[in-house]
Coordinates of C-alpha atoms in Angstrom, one line a residue:
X505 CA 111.4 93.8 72.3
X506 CA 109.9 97.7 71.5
X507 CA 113.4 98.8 71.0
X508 CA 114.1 96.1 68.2
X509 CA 110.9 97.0 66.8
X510 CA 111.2 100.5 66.8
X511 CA 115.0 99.9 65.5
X512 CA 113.5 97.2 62.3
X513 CA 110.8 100.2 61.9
X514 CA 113.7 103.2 61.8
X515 CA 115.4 100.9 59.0
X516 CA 112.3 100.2 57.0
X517 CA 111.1 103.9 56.6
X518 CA 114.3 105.1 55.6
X519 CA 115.4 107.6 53.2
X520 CA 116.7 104.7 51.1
X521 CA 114.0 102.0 51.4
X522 CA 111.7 104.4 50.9
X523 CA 112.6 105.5 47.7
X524 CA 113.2 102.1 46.6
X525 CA 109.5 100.7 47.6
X526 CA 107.7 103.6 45.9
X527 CA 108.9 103.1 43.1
X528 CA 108.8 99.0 43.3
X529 CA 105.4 99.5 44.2
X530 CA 105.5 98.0 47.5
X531 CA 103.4 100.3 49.9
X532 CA 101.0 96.5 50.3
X533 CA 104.1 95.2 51.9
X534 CA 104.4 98.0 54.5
X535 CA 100.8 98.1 55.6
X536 CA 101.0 94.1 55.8
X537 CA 103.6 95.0 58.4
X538 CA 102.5 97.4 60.2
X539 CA 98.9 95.1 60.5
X540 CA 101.6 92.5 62.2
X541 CA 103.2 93.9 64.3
X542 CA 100.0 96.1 65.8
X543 CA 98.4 92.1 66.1
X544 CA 101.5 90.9 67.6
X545 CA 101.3 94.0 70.2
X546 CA 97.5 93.5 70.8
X547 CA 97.7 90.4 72.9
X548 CA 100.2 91.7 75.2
X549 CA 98.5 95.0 75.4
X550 CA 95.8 92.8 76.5
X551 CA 97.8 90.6 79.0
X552 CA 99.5 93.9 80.4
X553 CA 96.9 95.8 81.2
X554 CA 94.2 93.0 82.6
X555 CA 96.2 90.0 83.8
X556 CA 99.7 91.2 84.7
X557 CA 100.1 92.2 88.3
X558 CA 96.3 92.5 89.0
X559 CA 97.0 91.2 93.0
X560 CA 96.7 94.9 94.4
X561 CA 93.6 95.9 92.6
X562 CA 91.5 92.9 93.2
X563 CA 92.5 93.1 97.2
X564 CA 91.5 96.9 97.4
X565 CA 88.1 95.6 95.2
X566 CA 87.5 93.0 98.0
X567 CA 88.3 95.8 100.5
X568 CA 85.9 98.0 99.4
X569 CA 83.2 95.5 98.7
X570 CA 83.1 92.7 101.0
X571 CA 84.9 94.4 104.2
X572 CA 82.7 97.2 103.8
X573 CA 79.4 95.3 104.2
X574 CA 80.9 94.5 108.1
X575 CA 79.4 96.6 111.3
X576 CA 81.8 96.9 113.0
X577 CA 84.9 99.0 112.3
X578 CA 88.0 97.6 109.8
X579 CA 91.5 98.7 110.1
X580 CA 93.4 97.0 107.2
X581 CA 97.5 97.0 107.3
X582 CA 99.5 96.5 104.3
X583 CA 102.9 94.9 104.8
X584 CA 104.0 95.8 101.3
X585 CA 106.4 98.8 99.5
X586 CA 105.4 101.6 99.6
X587 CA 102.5 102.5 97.1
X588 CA 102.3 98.9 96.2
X589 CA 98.1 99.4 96.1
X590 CA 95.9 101.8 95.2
X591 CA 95.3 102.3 98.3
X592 CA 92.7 105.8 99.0
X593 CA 92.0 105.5 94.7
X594 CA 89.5 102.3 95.7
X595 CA 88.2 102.9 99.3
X596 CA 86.2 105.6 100.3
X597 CA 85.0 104.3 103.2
X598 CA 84.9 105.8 106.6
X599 CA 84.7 102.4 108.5
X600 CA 87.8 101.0 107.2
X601 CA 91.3 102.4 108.0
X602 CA 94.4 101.8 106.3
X603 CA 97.8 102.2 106.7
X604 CA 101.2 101.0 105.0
X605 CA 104.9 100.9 106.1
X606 CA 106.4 104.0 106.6
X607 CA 108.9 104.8 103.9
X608 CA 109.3 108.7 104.3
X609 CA 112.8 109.6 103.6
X610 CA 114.8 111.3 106.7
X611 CA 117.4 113.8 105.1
X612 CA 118.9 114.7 108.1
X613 CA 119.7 110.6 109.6
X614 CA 121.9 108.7 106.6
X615 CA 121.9 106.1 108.8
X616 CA 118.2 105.7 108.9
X617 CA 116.5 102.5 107.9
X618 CA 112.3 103.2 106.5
X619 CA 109.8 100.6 107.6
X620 CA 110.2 98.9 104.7
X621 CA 113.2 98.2 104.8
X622 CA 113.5 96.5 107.7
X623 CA 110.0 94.8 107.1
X624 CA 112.2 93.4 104.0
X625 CA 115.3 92.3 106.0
X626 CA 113.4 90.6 108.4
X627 CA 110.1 89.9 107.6
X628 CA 109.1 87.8 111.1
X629 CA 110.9 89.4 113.8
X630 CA 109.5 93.1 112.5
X631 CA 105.8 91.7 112.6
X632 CA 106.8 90.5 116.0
X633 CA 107.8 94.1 116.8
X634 CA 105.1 95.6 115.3
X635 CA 102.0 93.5 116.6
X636 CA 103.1 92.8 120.0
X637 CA 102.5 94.4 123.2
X638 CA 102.9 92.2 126.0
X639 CA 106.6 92.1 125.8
X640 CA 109.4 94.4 127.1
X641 CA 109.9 96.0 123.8
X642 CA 107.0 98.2 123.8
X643 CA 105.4 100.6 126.4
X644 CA 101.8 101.4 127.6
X645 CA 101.2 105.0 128.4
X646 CA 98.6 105.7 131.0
X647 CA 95.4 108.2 130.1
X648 CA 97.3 111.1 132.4
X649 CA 100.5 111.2 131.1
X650 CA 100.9 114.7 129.0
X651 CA 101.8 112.3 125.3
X652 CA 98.7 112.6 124.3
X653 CA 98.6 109.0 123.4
X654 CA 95.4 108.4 125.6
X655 CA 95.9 104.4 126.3
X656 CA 97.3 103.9 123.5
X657 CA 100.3 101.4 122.9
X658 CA 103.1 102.2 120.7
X659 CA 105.4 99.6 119.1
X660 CA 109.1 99.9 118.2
X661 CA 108.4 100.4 114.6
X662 CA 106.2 103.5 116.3
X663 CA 102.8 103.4 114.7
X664 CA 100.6 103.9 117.6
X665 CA 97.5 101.0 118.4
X666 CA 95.2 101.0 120.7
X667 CA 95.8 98.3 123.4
X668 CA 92.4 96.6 122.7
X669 CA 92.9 96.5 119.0
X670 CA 95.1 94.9 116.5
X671 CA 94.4 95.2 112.5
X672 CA 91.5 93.4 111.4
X673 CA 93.3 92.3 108.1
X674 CA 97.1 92.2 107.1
X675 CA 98.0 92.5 103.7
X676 CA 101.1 91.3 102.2
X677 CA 102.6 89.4 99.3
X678 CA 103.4 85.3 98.8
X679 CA 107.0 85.7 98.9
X680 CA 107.1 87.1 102.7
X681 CA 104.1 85.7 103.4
X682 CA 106.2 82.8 103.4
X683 CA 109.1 84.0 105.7
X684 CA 106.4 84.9 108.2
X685 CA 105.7 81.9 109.7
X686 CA 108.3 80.9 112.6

């Protein structure tokens, strides 16, 4: 819509209309336009910039509000693109952990496929990956192996947990919210 506005606008202040409205007089008629289309850009301004796509801010607001009033300690995971949220912009808070799917981009392995992706592909069965730790697909490492993982339990999509704990809170959006149930 902008580009056939800016286009109406290129033809209105042309070298040739603009000769022919100063001398018919008619600079009223170009400030009358220009007053409608900045009110016809005002409301969607509006609806841009308050109402459209305002999911991610209002969860890191309720992050940073409500989670943080809790004692004990919050690890948050986001099951969304990469740099869907705001993420460290809105919490600043050294009881609550986040972390978000892995998209780092491996140069060297074309045949590599991020977190993301395959969060994307397949929704269920990488939640399944990622959160469980009872079944054959993951492996425990004891406190004296030389990893350095100290008890910790790593998953096949590799983000290390410790056994005890899963995230407090998942975050993710309707549309594989949906695809997550079995």
């Amino acid at each position: 819509m902008n580009i056939y506005a800016g286009y109406f606008l290129s033809r209105v202040f042309s070298a040739e209309n603009l000769k022919g409205m100063m001398v018919s007089s008619s600079l009223q008629k170009i400030r009358i336009l220009m007053i409608s289309l900045l009110l016809l850009n005002i409301p969607m301004c509006y609806y841009f910039s308050v109402w459209h796509q305002r999911a991610p801010i209002d969860v890191m607001w309720y992050i940073n509000t409500d989670l943080a009033n809790m004692k004990k300690p919050i690890h948050v995971d986001f099951l969304a693109s990469c740099h869907a949220t705001p993420y460290h912009a809105y919490v600043h808070n050294p009881n609550i952990s986040l972390s978000f799917l892995d998209c780092t981009p491996h140069w060297d392995d074309p045949k590599y496929v991020d977190e993301t992706k395959r969060f994307y592909n397949q929704p269920y069965q990488f939640v399944v990956d990622r959160y469980s730790f009872a079944t054959s697909s993951s492996t425990t490492d004891n406190d004296d192996d030389d990893d350095g993982n100290d008890g910790k339990v790593r998953s096949k999509s590799n983000k290390t947990y410790p056994s005890s704990t899963l995230p407090t809170h998942i975050v993710t959006f309707d549309d594989t919210y949906a695809q997550l149930s079995p």
